[in-house]
Short mmCIF file of C-alpha atoms (C1' of nucleotides) in Angstrom, two decimals:
data_model
loop_
_atom_site.label_atom_id
_atom_site.label_comp_id
_atom_site.label_asym_id
_atom_site.label_seq_id
_atom_site.Cartn_x
_atom_site.Cartn_y
_atom_site.Cartn_z
CA MET A 1 -68.35 16.16 6.61
CA LYS A 2 -72.10 15.85 6.64
CA GLY A 3 -71.65 12.24 7.63
CA LYS A 4 -69.08 13.05 10.24
CA ILE A 5 -71.43 15.53 11.86
CA LEU A 6 -74.21 12.97 11.97
CA GLU A 7 -71.91 10.42 13.53
CA VAL A 8 -70.73 12.74 16.28
CA ALA A 9 -74.22 14.12 16.82
CA ARG A 10 -75.44 10.60 17.46
CA ARG A 11 -72.90 10.15 20.19
CA ILE A 12 -73.41 13.50 21.88
CA PHE A 13 -77.21 13.46 21.68
CA GLY A 14 -77.03 9.95 23.04
CA GLU A 15 -75.01 11.04 26.03
CA TYR A 16 -76.69 14.30 26.93
CA GLY A 17 -80.15 14.10 25.40
CA PHE A 18 -81.72 16.72 23.21
CA HIS A 19 -81.77 19.64 25.61
CA GLY A 20 -78.50 18.65 27.22
CA THR A 21 -76.73 18.89 23.89
CA THR A 22 -75.75 22.19 22.32
CA THR A 23 -74.81 22.63 18.71
CA ARG A 24 -71.54 24.06 19.96
CA MET A 25 -70.72 20.83 21.77
CA ILE A 26 -71.10 18.86 18.57
CA ALA A 27 -69.17 21.35 16.47
CA GLN A 28 -66.39 21.59 19.01
CA GLU A 29 -66.04 17.82 19.23
CA ILE A 30 -65.40 17.72 15.49
CA GLY A 31 -63.38 20.90 15.45
CA ILE A 32 -65.59 22.89 13.12
CA ASP A 33 -67.61 26.05 13.41
CA ILE A 34 -71.26 25.76 14.31
CA SER A 35 -72.30 27.49 11.12
CA THR A 36 -70.85 24.59 9.16
CA LEU A 37 -73.12 22.37 11.14
CA TYR A 38 -76.14 24.55 10.39
CA TYR A 39 -75.13 24.69 6.74
CA HIS A 40 -75.35 20.91 6.44
CA TRP A 41 -78.24 20.03 8.68
CA GLY A 42 -80.35 23.10 9.30
CA GLU A 43 -81.66 23.67 12.77
CA LYS A 44 -80.95 21.55 15.81
CA GLY A 45 -84.28 19.75 15.70
CA ASP A 46 -83.66 18.69 12.12
CA LEU A 47 -80.29 17.24 12.98
CA TYR A 48 -81.83 15.38 15.88
CA GLU A 49 -84.50 13.99 13.62
CA ALA A 50 -81.85 12.80 11.19
CA VAL A 51 -80.02 11.13 14.06
CA ILE A 52 -83.13 9.28 15.17
CA LEU A 53 -83.90 8.05 11.68
CA ASP A 54 -80.29 6.97 11.30
CA ILE A 55 -80.21 4.83 14.41
CA TYR A 56 -83.52 3.19 13.63
CA GLU A 57 -82.22 2.34 10.19
CA ASP A 58 -79.11 0.77 11.68
CA LEU A 59 -81.21 -1.16 14.13
CA ARG A 60 -83.50 -2.42 11.40
CA THR A 61 -80.56 -3.64 9.37
CA LYS A 62 -79.16 -5.50 12.35
CA LEU A 63 -82.47 -7.10 13.21
CA ILE A 64 -82.81 -8.42 9.67
CA GLU A 65 -79.30 -9.82 9.80
CA ILE A 66 -80.01 -11.58 13.09
CA GLU A 67 -83.33 -12.87 11.88
CA GLN A 68 -81.65 -14.57 8.97
CA ILE A 69 -79.07 -16.24 11.15
CA VAL A 70 -81.41 -17.61 13.79
CA HIS A 71 -84.08 -18.60 11.31
CA GLY A 72 -85.37 -22.11 11.84
CA LYS A 73 -83.68 -22.77 15.17
CA SER A 74 -85.58 -23.61 18.33
CA LEU A 75 -86.89 -20.73 20.40
CA SER A 76 -84.30 -21.13 23.16
CA THR A 77 -81.46 -21.29 20.69
CA ARG A 78 -82.83 -18.39 18.71
CA MET A 79 -83.03 -16.27 21.83
CA ASP A 80 -79.58 -17.27 22.99
CA THR A 81 -78.02 -16.30 19.68
CA ALA A 82 -80.09 -13.18 19.27
CA ILE A 83 -79.18 -11.96 22.74
CA GLU A 84 -75.49 -12.54 22.05
CA MET A 85 -75.52 -10.75 18.72
CA MET A 86 -77.79 -7.94 19.74
CA THR A 87 -75.83 -7.21 22.89
CA ASP A 88 -72.49 -7.25 21.13
CA TYR A 89 -73.82 -4.94 18.48
CA LEU A 90 -75.46 -2.45 20.80
CA PHE A 91 -72.39 -2.19 23.00
CA LEU A 92 -70.57 -1.00 19.90
CA SER A 93 -73.13 1.75 19.34
CA PRO A 94 -74.63 2.38 22.75
CA GLU A 95 -76.10 5.68 21.67
CA ILE A 96 -78.75 3.70 19.84
CA CYS A 97 -80.10 2.51 23.16
CA ASN A 98 -79.83 5.89 24.79
CA LEU A 99 -81.65 7.65 22.01
CA ILE A 100 -84.44 5.12 21.87
CA LEU A 101 -84.95 5.30 25.60
CA PHE A 102 -84.94 9.09 25.59
CA ARG A 103 -87.77 8.96 23.13
CA TYR A 104 -89.69 6.69 25.43
CA PHE A 105 -89.20 8.69 28.59
CA THR A 106 -88.51 12.32 27.85
CA ARG A 107 -90.62 15.23 26.75
CA THR A 108 -89.09 18.13 24.86
CA ARG A 109 -89.94 21.78 24.90
CA GLN A 110 -89.75 21.81 21.13
CA PRO A 111 -93.09 22.49 19.42
CA SER A 112 -93.44 18.98 18.03
CA ASN A 113 -90.58 18.67 15.68
CA LEU A 114 -89.36 15.46 17.28
CA ASP A 115 -92.60 13.64 17.80
CA PHE A 116 -92.56 11.92 14.44
CA ARG A 117 -93.25 8.26 14.49
CA VAL A 118 -90.75 5.53 13.85
CA PRO A 119 -91.62 1.85 13.67
CA GLU A 120 -90.59 0.01 16.79
CA PHE A 121 -90.11 -3.36 14.99
CA ILE A 122 -92.27 -5.06 17.56
CA SER A 123 -94.18 -7.23 15.15
CA GLU A 124 -91.07 -8.11 13.19
CA ILE A 125 -89.34 -9.36 16.30
CA ALA A 126 -92.33 -11.35 17.48
CA PHE A 127 -92.65 -12.90 14.07
CA SER A 128 -88.97 -13.66 13.90
CA MET A 129 -89.19 -15.36 17.28
CA GLY A 130 -91.99 -17.50 16.00
CA ILE A 131 -94.35 -16.13 18.61
CA ALA A 132 -96.62 -14.31 16.22
CA LYS A 133 -98.48 -16.32 13.66
CA ASP A 134 -99.40 -13.31 11.68
CA ARG A 135 -97.33 -10.23 11.18
CA LYS A 136 -100.35 -8.00 11.56
CA HIS A 137 -102.82 -7.78 14.40
CA LEU A 138 -100.49 -8.84 17.16
CA PRO A 139 -102.30 -9.14 20.49
CA LEU A 140 -101.49 -6.51 23.06
CA ASP A 141 -99.87 -8.86 25.56
CA ILE A 142 -97.41 -10.15 22.99
CA ARG A 143 -96.45 -6.67 21.88
CA MET A 144 -95.81 -5.70 25.46
CA ARG A 145 -93.60 -8.71 26.01
CA MET A 146 -91.55 -7.76 22.99
CA LEU A 147 -91.16 -4.26 24.34
CA ALA A 148 -90.16 -5.63 27.70
CA MET A 149 -87.53 -7.79 26.11
CA MET A 150 -85.98 -5.03 24.05
CA ASN A 151 -86.07 -2.60 26.95
CA GLN A 152 -84.19 -5.07 29.08
CA ILE A 153 -81.30 -4.97 26.62
CA TYR A 154 -81.45 -1.23 26.00
CA ASN A 155 -81.28 -0.51 29.72
CA PHE A 156 -78.10 -2.37 30.41
CA VAL A 157 -76.36 -0.85 27.41
CA ALA A 158 -77.58 2.70 27.87
CA GLY A 159 -76.84 2.60 31.59
CA GLN A 160 -73.47 0.92 31.27
CA ASN A 161 -71.48 3.73 32.81
CA PHE A 162 -73.77 4.09 35.78
CA PHE A 163 -74.07 0.37 36.34
CA MET A 164 -70.42 -0.43 35.88
CA ASP A 165 -69.63 2.13 38.51
CA LEU A 166 -72.39 0.90 40.79
CA LEU A 167 -71.37 -2.73 40.46
CA LYS A 168 -67.66 -1.97 40.57
CA THR A 169 -66.89 -4.15 37.63
CA THR A 170 -64.81 -3.96 34.51
CA ARG A 171 -66.25 -3.48 31.09
CA GLU A 172 -65.46 -6.96 29.86
CA ASP A 173 -66.95 -8.49 32.95
CA TYR A 174 -69.99 -6.27 32.69
CA VAL A 175 -70.74 -7.20 29.09
CA GLN A 176 -70.56 -10.88 29.89
CA ASN A 177 -72.83 -10.45 32.89
CA VAL A 178 -75.35 -8.49 30.87
CA LYS A 179 -75.64 -11.38 28.47
CA ASP A 180 -75.98 -13.88 31.28
CA THR A 181 -78.57 -11.81 33.08
CA LEU A 182 -80.60 -11.33 29.92
CA LYS A 183 -80.57 -15.05 29.29
CA PHE A 184 -81.41 -15.84 32.88
CA ILE A 185 -84.49 -13.68 32.71
CA LEU A 186 -85.68 -13.82 29.14
CA ILE A 187 -85.19 -17.42 28.17
CA PRO A 188 -87.23 -19.00 30.98
CA ALA A 189 -89.92 -16.41 30.44
CA PHE A 190 -90.34 -17.09 26.77
CA ALA A 191 -89.76 -20.78 27.20
CA GLN A 192 -93.36 -20.75 28.33
CA TYR A 193 -94.26 -20.52 24.67
CA GLU A 194 -92.36 -23.70 23.88
CA ARG A 195 -93.88 -25.63 26.73
CA ALA A 196 -97.34 -24.35 26.07
CA GLY A 197 -97.26 -25.70 22.55
CA LYS A 198 -97.68 -23.53 19.57
CA HIS A 199 -100.25 -20.89 20.24
CA HIS A 200 -101.69 -21.34 23.62
CA ASP A 201 -101.93 -17.75 24.63
CA GLY A 202 -102.00 -18.50 28.32
CA ASN A 203 -103.14 -15.35 29.94
CA GLY A 204 -100.75 -12.84 31.33
CA ASP A 205 -100.99 -14.29 34.76
CA ALA A 206 -98.34 -16.81 34.02
CA GLY A 207 -96.19 -18.08 36.78
CA THR A 208 -98.35 -17.18 39.69
CA MET A 209 -100.85 -19.96 39.36
CA GLY A 210 -103.29 -20.73 42.00
CA GLU A 211 -104.69 -17.67 43.62
CA GLY A 212 -107.22 -17.52 40.83
CA ASP A 213 -107.63 -13.88 41.33
CA GLY A 214 -110.64 -12.18 39.92
CA LYS A 215 -109.12 -11.39 36.59
CA LYS A 216 -111.47 -12.09 33.79
CA GLU A 217 -110.44 -14.18 30.91
CA GLU A 218 -109.50 -11.39 28.56
CA THR A 219 -109.15 -13.31 25.39
CA ALA A 220 -106.98 -11.66 22.83
CA PRO A 221 -108.77 -8.57 21.61
CA MET B 1 -94.45 26.73 49.63
CA LYS B 2 -91.06 25.09 49.87
CA GLY B 3 -92.82 21.75 49.77
CA LYS B 4 -95.06 22.77 46.92
CA ILE B 5 -92.03 23.76 44.86
CA LEU B 6 -90.38 20.41 45.52
CA GLU B 7 -93.52 18.57 44.53
CA VAL B 8 -93.91 20.40 41.23
CA ALA B 9 -90.19 20.24 40.54
CA ARG B 10 -90.35 16.47 40.86
CA ARG B 11 -93.01 16.31 38.19
CA ILE B 12 -91.39 18.73 35.75
CA PHE B 13 -87.86 17.38 36.14
CA GLY B 14 -89.37 13.93 35.67
CA GLU B 15 -91.00 14.91 32.41
CA TYR B 16 -88.28 17.01 30.82
CA GLY B 17 -85.09 15.94 32.51
CA PHE B 18 -82.55 18.27 34.08
CA HIS B 19 -81.56 20.30 31.03
CA GLY B 20 -85.05 20.20 29.56
CA THR B 21 -86.45 21.85 32.65
CA THR B 22 -86.07 25.56 33.32
CA THR B 23 -86.63 27.18 36.66
CA ARG B 24 -89.19 29.35 34.92
CA MET B 25 -91.23 26.32 33.93
CA ILE B 26 -91.45 25.19 37.53
CA ALA B 27 -92.24 28.64 38.86
CA GLN B 28 -94.85 29.24 36.19
CA GLU B 29 -96.55 25.93 36.90
CA ILE B 30 -97.02 27.00 40.50
CA GLY B 31 -97.73 30.59 39.65
CA ILE B 32 -94.84 32.16 41.52
CA ASP B 33 -91.83 34.20 40.54
CA ILE B 34 -88.58 32.39 39.94
CA SER B 35 -86.86 34.37 42.65
CA THR B 36 -89.18 32.77 45.18
CA LEU B 37 -87.94 29.45 43.94
CA TYR B 38 -84.32 30.51 44.28
CA TYR B 39 -85.04 31.91 47.72
CA HIS B 40 -86.20 28.52 48.96
CA TRP B 41 -83.92 26.12 47.16
CA GLY B 42 -80.88 27.96 45.88
CA GLU B 43 -79.60 27.13 42.47
CA LYS B 44 -81.18 24.73 40.01
CA GLY B 45 -78.74 21.94 40.72
CA ASP B 46 -79.51 22.10 44.41
CA LEU B 47 -83.22 21.80 43.78
CA TYR B 48 -82.59 18.85 41.50
CA GLU B 49 -80.50 17.19 44.16
CA ALA B 50 -83.29 17.69 46.68
CA VAL B 51 -85.73 16.14 44.23
CA ILE B 52 -83.55 13.08 43.75
CA LEU B 53 -83.11 12.57 47.48
CA ASP B 54 -86.83 12.98 47.94
CA ILE B 55 -87.85 10.32 45.45
CA TYR B 56 -85.32 7.84 46.76
CA GLU B 57 -86.67 8.40 50.24
CA ASP B 58 -90.20 7.74 49.04
CA LEU B 59 -89.06 4.64 47.24
CA ARG B 60 -87.23 3.37 50.29
CA THR B 61 -90.32 3.82 52.44
CA LYS B 62 -92.45 1.93 49.95
CA LEU B 63 -89.97 -0.92 49.66
CA ILE B 64 -89.95 -1.35 53.42
CA GLU B 65 -93.72 -1.38 53.48
CA ILE B 66 -93.86 -4.04 50.79
CA GLU B 67 -91.16 -6.08 52.42
CA GLN B 68 -93.20 -6.29 55.59
CA ILE B 69 -96.32 -7.41 53.78
CA VAL B 70 -94.74 -10.15 51.68
CA HIS B 71 -92.49 -11.35 54.45
CA GLY B 72 -92.56 -15.09 54.85
CA LYS B 73 -94.55 -15.92 51.74
CA SER B 74 -93.25 -18.17 48.97
CA LEU B 75 -91.10 -16.55 46.30
CA SER B 76 -93.79 -16.66 43.63
CA THR B 77 -96.39 -15.16 45.92
CA ARG B 78 -93.96 -12.57 47.16
CA MET B 79 -93.17 -11.50 43.63
CA ASP B 80 -96.79 -11.43 42.60
CA THR B 81 -97.74 -9.20 45.49
CA ALA B 82 -94.66 -7.03 45.20
CA ILE B 83 -95.24 -6.46 41.50
CA GLU B 84 -98.86 -5.49 42.14
CA MET B 85 -98.02 -3.07 44.91
CA MET B 86 -94.94 -1.60 43.34
CA THR B 87 -96.66 -1.03 40.02
CA ASP B 88 -99.71 0.59 41.57
CA TYR B 89 -97.51 2.83 43.63
CA LEU B 90 -95.20 3.91 40.83
CA PHE B 91 -98.06 4.70 38.50
CA LEU B 92 -99.19 7.20 41.12
CA SER B 93 -95.78 8.90 41.11
CA PRO B 94 -94.32 8.08 37.72
CA GLU B 95 -91.71 10.79 38.03
CA ILE B 96 -89.87 8.49 40.40
CA CYS B 97 -89.19 6.12 37.55
CA ASN B 98 -88.31 8.85 35.12
CA LEU B 99 -85.85 10.46 37.47
CA ILE B 100 -84.16 7.21 38.37
CA LEU B 101 -83.79 6.26 34.72
CA PHE B 102 -82.45 9.68 33.80
CA ARG B 103 -79.73 9.15 36.35
CA TYR B 104 -78.87 5.84 34.77
CA PHE B 105 -78.74 7.04 31.19
CA THR B 106 -78.04 10.73 30.98
CA ARG B 107 -74.97 12.85 31.40
CA THR B 108 -75.25 16.47 32.44
CA ARG B 109 -73.13 19.43 31.53
CA GLN B 110 -73.10 20.44 35.17
CA PRO B 111 -69.68 20.26 36.82
CA SER B 112 -70.55 17.33 39.06
CA ASN B 113 -73.22 18.66 41.29
CA LEU B 114 -75.57 15.84 40.48
CA ASP B 115 -73.25 12.91 40.60
CA PHE B 116 -73.76 12.23 44.27
CA ARG B 117 -74.43 8.67 45.15
CA VAL B 118 -77.71 7.27 46.30
CA PRO B 119 -78.24 3.69 47.43
CA GLU B 120 -80.02 1.64 44.84
CA PHE B 121 -81.61 -0.76 47.37
CA ILE B 122 -80.31 -3.71 45.42
CA SER B 123 -79.21 -5.76 48.36
CA GLU B 124 -82.32 -4.94 50.35
CA ILE B 125 -84.53 -6.21 47.56
CA ALA B 126 -82.53 -9.36 47.05
CA PHE B 127 -82.60 -10.04 50.75
CA SER B 128 -86.31 -9.35 50.94
CA MET B 129 -86.89 -11.79 48.10
CA GLY B 130 -84.96 -14.41 49.99
CA ILE B 131 -82.41 -14.68 47.24
CA ALA B 132 -79.51 -13.27 49.22
CA LYS B 133 -78.39 -15.15 52.26
CA ASP B 134 -76.38 -12.28 53.51
CA ARG B 135 -77.16 -8.63 53.13
CA LYS B 136 -73.56 -7.81 52.35
CA HIS B 137 -71.32 -9.22 49.65
CA LEU B 138 -74.01 -9.98 47.13
CA PRO B 139 -72.59 -11.74 44.07
CA LEU B 140 -72.53 -9.71 40.89
CA ASP B 141 -75.01 -11.85 38.98
CA ILE B 142 -77.65 -11.48 41.66
CA ARG B 143 -77.23 -7.74 41.82
CA MET B 144 -77.64 -7.51 38.08
CA ARG B 145 -80.81 -9.56 38.20
CA MET B 146 -82.23 -7.22 40.79
CA LEU B 147 -81.39 -4.26 38.60
CA ALA B 148 -82.98 -5.95 35.63
CA MET B 149 -86.14 -6.56 37.60
CA MET B 150 -86.49 -3.01 38.83
CA ASN B 151 -85.66 -1.58 35.43
CA GLN B 152 -88.40 -3.64 33.89
CA ILE B 153 -90.94 -1.89 36.10
CA TYR B 154 -89.43 1.56 35.79
CA ASN B 155 -89.50 1.36 32.01
CA PHE B 156 -93.17 0.65 31.65
CA VAL B 157 -94.10 3.38 34.09
CA ALA B 158 -91.71 6.03 32.82
CA GLY B 159 -92.62 5.29 29.22
CA GLN B 160 -96.34 5.07 29.77
CA ASN B 161 -97.25 7.94 27.49
CA PHE B 162 -95.14 6.70 24.65
CA PHE B 163 -96.21 3.09 25.04
CA MET B 164 -99.89 3.82 25.50
CA ASP B 165 -99.81 5.76 22.28
CA LEU B 166 -97.80 3.08 20.51
CA LEU B 167 -100.04 0.28 21.68
CA LYS B 168 -103.21 2.27 21.22
CA THR B 169 -104.59 1.31 24.55
CA THR B 170 -106.32 3.00 27.44
CA ARG B 171 -104.65 3.75 30.70
CA GLU B 172 -106.57 1.20 32.71
CA ASP B 173 -105.87 -1.48 30.16
CA TYR B 174 -102.24 -0.49 30.02
CA VAL B 175 -101.70 -0.70 33.76
CA GLN B 176 -103.23 -4.16 33.91
CA ASN B 177 -101.11 -5.33 31.01
CA VAL B 178 -97.97 -3.98 32.59
CA LYS B 179 -98.61 -6.09 35.64
CA ASP B 180 -99.34 -9.16 33.55
CA THR B 181 -96.27 -8.66 31.42
CA LEU B 182 -94.04 -8.19 34.44
CA LYS B 183 -95.37 -11.36 35.99
CA PHE B 184 -95.05 -13.25 32.75
CA ILE B 185 -91.40 -12.39 32.52
CA LEU B 186 -90.16 -12.06 36.06
CA ILE B 187 -91.89 -14.88 37.88
CA PRO B 188 -90.69 -17.72 35.65
CA ALA B 189 -87.22 -16.25 35.66
CA PHE B 190 -86.90 -16.11 39.40
CA ALA B 191 -88.80 -19.32 39.88
CA GLN B 192 -85.48 -20.88 38.92
CA TYR B 193 -84.37 -20.09 42.45
CA GLU B 194 -87.24 -22.09 43.90
CA ARG B 195 -86.66 -25.07 41.65
CA ALA B 196 -82.92 -25.00 42.11
CA GLY B 197 -83.26 -25.31 45.85
CA LYS B 198 -81.79 -22.75 48.13
CA HIS B 199 -78.46 -21.60 46.91
CA HIS B 200 -77.39 -23.35 43.80
CA ASP B 201 -75.76 -20.46 42.08
CA GLY B 202 -76.01 -22.03 38.66
CA ASN B 203 -73.72 -20.36 36.24
CA GLY B 204 -74.89 -17.56 34.05
CA ASP B 205 -75.96 -19.86 31.26
CA ALA B 206 -79.32 -20.22 32.84
CA GLY B 207 -81.17 -20.67 29.62
CA THR B 208 -80.78 -24.39 29.72
CA MET B 209 -82.66 -24.67 32.95
CA GLY B 210 -85.94 -23.91 31.30
CA GLU B 211 -85.92 -27.01 29.19
CA GLY B 212 -86.10 -29.65 31.85
CA ASP B 213 -89.64 -29.98 32.94
CA GLY B 214 -90.82 -26.61 33.87
CA LYS B 215 -93.82 -25.71 35.76
CA LYS B 216 -96.05 -28.57 36.68
CA GLU B 217 -99.39 -27.12 37.35
CA GLU B 218 -100.77 -24.77 34.86
CA THR B 219 -104.12 -23.42 35.78
CA ALA B 220 -106.06 -24.40 32.74
CA PRO B 221 -107.93 -21.38 31.60
"C1'" DC C 1 -55.69 31.40 -15.04
"C1'" DC C 2 -60.51 32.47 -14.46
"C1'" DC C 3 -65.13 31.41 -13.36
"C1'" DT C 4 -68.52 29.15 -10.69
"C1'" DG C 5 -70.41 26.54 -7.27
"C1'" DT C 6 -69.55 24.58 -2.73
"C1'" DT C 7 -67.92 24.58 1.81
"C1'" DT C 8 -66.01 26.73 5.94
"C1'" DC C 9 -65.34 30.31 9.14
"C1'" DC C 10 -65.86 34.98 11.49
"C1'" DA C 11 -68.77 38.28 13.46
"C1'" DT C 12 -72.96 39.18 15.18
"C1'" DC C 13 -78.08 38.87 16.75
"C1'" DA C 14 -82.07 37.92 19.43
"C1'" DT C 15 -83.76 34.84 22.97
"C1'" DT C 16 -83.54 32.07 26.63
"C1'" DT C 17 -81.86 30.94 30.87
"C1'" DG C 18 -79.67 30.87 35.45
"C1'" DA C 19 -79.16 33.96 38.94
"C1'" DT C 20 -79.38 38.20 42.13
"C1'" DG C 21 -80.37 42.79 44.64
"C1'" DG C 22 -83.67 45.39 46.55
"C1'" DA C 23 -88.20 46.99 47.24
"C1'" DA C 24 -92.71 45.67 48.56
"C1'" DA C 25 -96.02 42.64 50.93
"C1'" DC C 26 -96.95 39.75 54.71
"C1'" DA C 27 -96.88 37.94 59.28
"C1'" DT C 28 -96.30 38.03 64.07
"C1'" DA C 29 -94.87 39.30 68.70
"C1'" DG C 30 -94.77 43.04 71.95
"C1'" DC D 1 -99.64 50.30 65.98
"C1'" DT D 2 -94.84 49.32 65.63
"C1'" DA D 3 -90.84 46.75 65.05
"C1'" DT D 4 -88.77 42.73 63.23
"C1'" DG D 5 -88.19 38.87 60.63
"C1'" DT D 6 -89.86 36.29 56.67
"C1'" DT D 7 -91.58 35.69 52.13
"C1'" DT D 8 -92.75 37.27 47.47
"C1'" DC D 9 -92.25 39.93 43.46
"C1'" DC D 10 -90.17 43.36 40.06
"C1'" DA D 11 -86.31 44.74 37.49
"C1'" DT D 12 -82.22 43.53 35.78
"C1'" DC D 13 -77.66 41.09 34.57
"C1'" DA D 14 -74.38 38.14 32.44
"C1'" DA D 15 -73.69 34.05 30.13
"C1'" DA D 16 -75.20 30.52 27.12
"C1'" DT D 17 -77.56 29.18 23.17
"C1'" DG D 18 -79.88 28.79 18.61
"C1'" DA D 19 -79.45 30.86 14.46
"C1'" DT D 20 -77.86 33.78 10.29
"C1'" DG D 21 -75.42 36.89 6.73
"C1'" DG D 22 -71.48 37.55 4.39
"C1'" DA D 23 -66.68 37.19 3.57
"C1'" DA D 24 -63.05 34.01 2.77
"C1'" DA D 25 -61.18 29.48 1.39
"C1'" DC D 26 -61.54 25.62 -1.51
"C1'" DA D 27 -62.41 22.66 -5.60
"C1'" DG D 28 -62.98 21.62 -10.24
"C1'" DG D 29 -64.06 22.48 -15.25
"C1'" DG D 30 -63.21 25.20 -19.07
#
DNA sequence: CCCTGTTTCCATCATTTGATGGAAACATAG
DNA sequence: CTATGTTTCCATCAAATGATGGAAACAGGG
C-alpha cells in the first residue's frame, strides 16, 4: 500500500503540481481514506519529498543503463541511441519530466520543506557523452549545454498533452516527431565537439561567426 | 489600480502557479484588500485568464518588433539577433516564460475556465525565420522545431533562480551564458536549412547531416 | 481462540481560501 | 455643499484542505 500510494502520488503531483494536488485527490484515486495516506507518509510535504527522491532515483538508474549501452560509440551514434532510449523511457513515466520541471520553475508557499537538493546528473551526462574530460570541475558553458539538452527532452514529454492538442497529432506520431526534432536540433549542435577535435572549447559564440562582437575571450573559469 | 493588480498578479502567478497563488497574496503584495481585487477582476480564474491574455499580447508585440529588425538578414544573423533581443526582453519579464510553461505542463482543478486557446505564434516565427514558405499549412516537423526553439529560451528564463543556484553563478554571468548556450545549440541546428538550400525537407533523421563537412569558417579564437 | 501489533476507516478540527454584502471613503459634477 | 457614482475596506460565509485521535478491521504467532 505504501508503494501504491507513492506510485499514484507521483502521477497526480506530476499532473497538478504540489499546490494543485490535494491529499484527497491521491487517496480517492486509490480508493482509500486520507488518514491511511497520512499514516504511511506523514504530511503532504513529506510525501512530495519522497516522490521527488523516487523519480530522481529512477532517472539515475536509467541514465546508468543508457551509459553502459552507448559506451564507446561515436558521439553522433551515442546521442542518437541515448535520445531514442531516453525518450521512450520518459514517455512511459512522463511525471518524471513534469516533476523535474516544476522544481525548476515553481515556488511553493511551504516553509522550505521541498527545497532540498538533488543531484541533476549534469556531470555524469557530460562525462558519458565524452564531452567532459574530468568528472569534476566542469566548465559552466558545458553544464549549461547539458541542461539545455535535458530540458529539451523534458519539455516535449511533460507538455505532451498540450502539444499533441496544439499540433493536432496522434500520440504515436507525436512520439516519433519528438525524437526526430530532438535529433535535428541536438545532434548538429553537439557535432561541433566532434569537428572541433577533442577539447577545443570554442567559445559559446558558436555558429554565428564573423561579427566578432565585443565579447571577451572568457576562457573556462 | 486595475492595471496595478494585473501587473502584480502576473508576477505572483508566474512564481507560484495558479493553485500556488492565493488572491490574498496578490492583494497583500499591493497592500489592498482582497475585495478590491474581486471588484476589479471578478473571480480568481478570470484574473488568471486576463494575465494569460496580457502576456501573450506582450509577447506578440515583441515578436513583431524583432521580426521587423531582423527582416532580410541571413538566417544565422537573424537568429543571433533574435536570440539576443528575445533573451534580454524575457529576462525583464520572466513571468511570461513561467506562465507559458505552466500552461504547457500543468493541469488545474478548475472546471475548464483556463483552457481557452491562445495562438502560439509558431507559424509567424517560422515565417519570420524564412523557414516556412507559406504562413498556413506548416508541416508538423517545422512546427515542432519552432516549439523546441522557443522552449529552450523559456526554460532558461523561467528556471533562472534554480539554475543560477545550481550553477553557482551570478545573474550577469548567467544571462550571458544563456545567450551563448542558445546560440551554440540553435544556430548549428537551423543552419541545416541554409546548407540544404531552400526547401529540402530532409526527413527527420537529420543527425546524419552534421557529419558531412560542417561549417567552413571557424573564427579562430 | 486469544493476544498483540499493524493497518484502515470514520468523525472531527482548525486553517486557509475563494467569494460576497454592505458600510465607509473618495471623487466629481452641478 | 450636495448628490451621485465609483472605489476601497471591514466583517463574514461556506467550502476546501491539511491534519489527527480513536475505534474498528485485519493478520499472524502462540
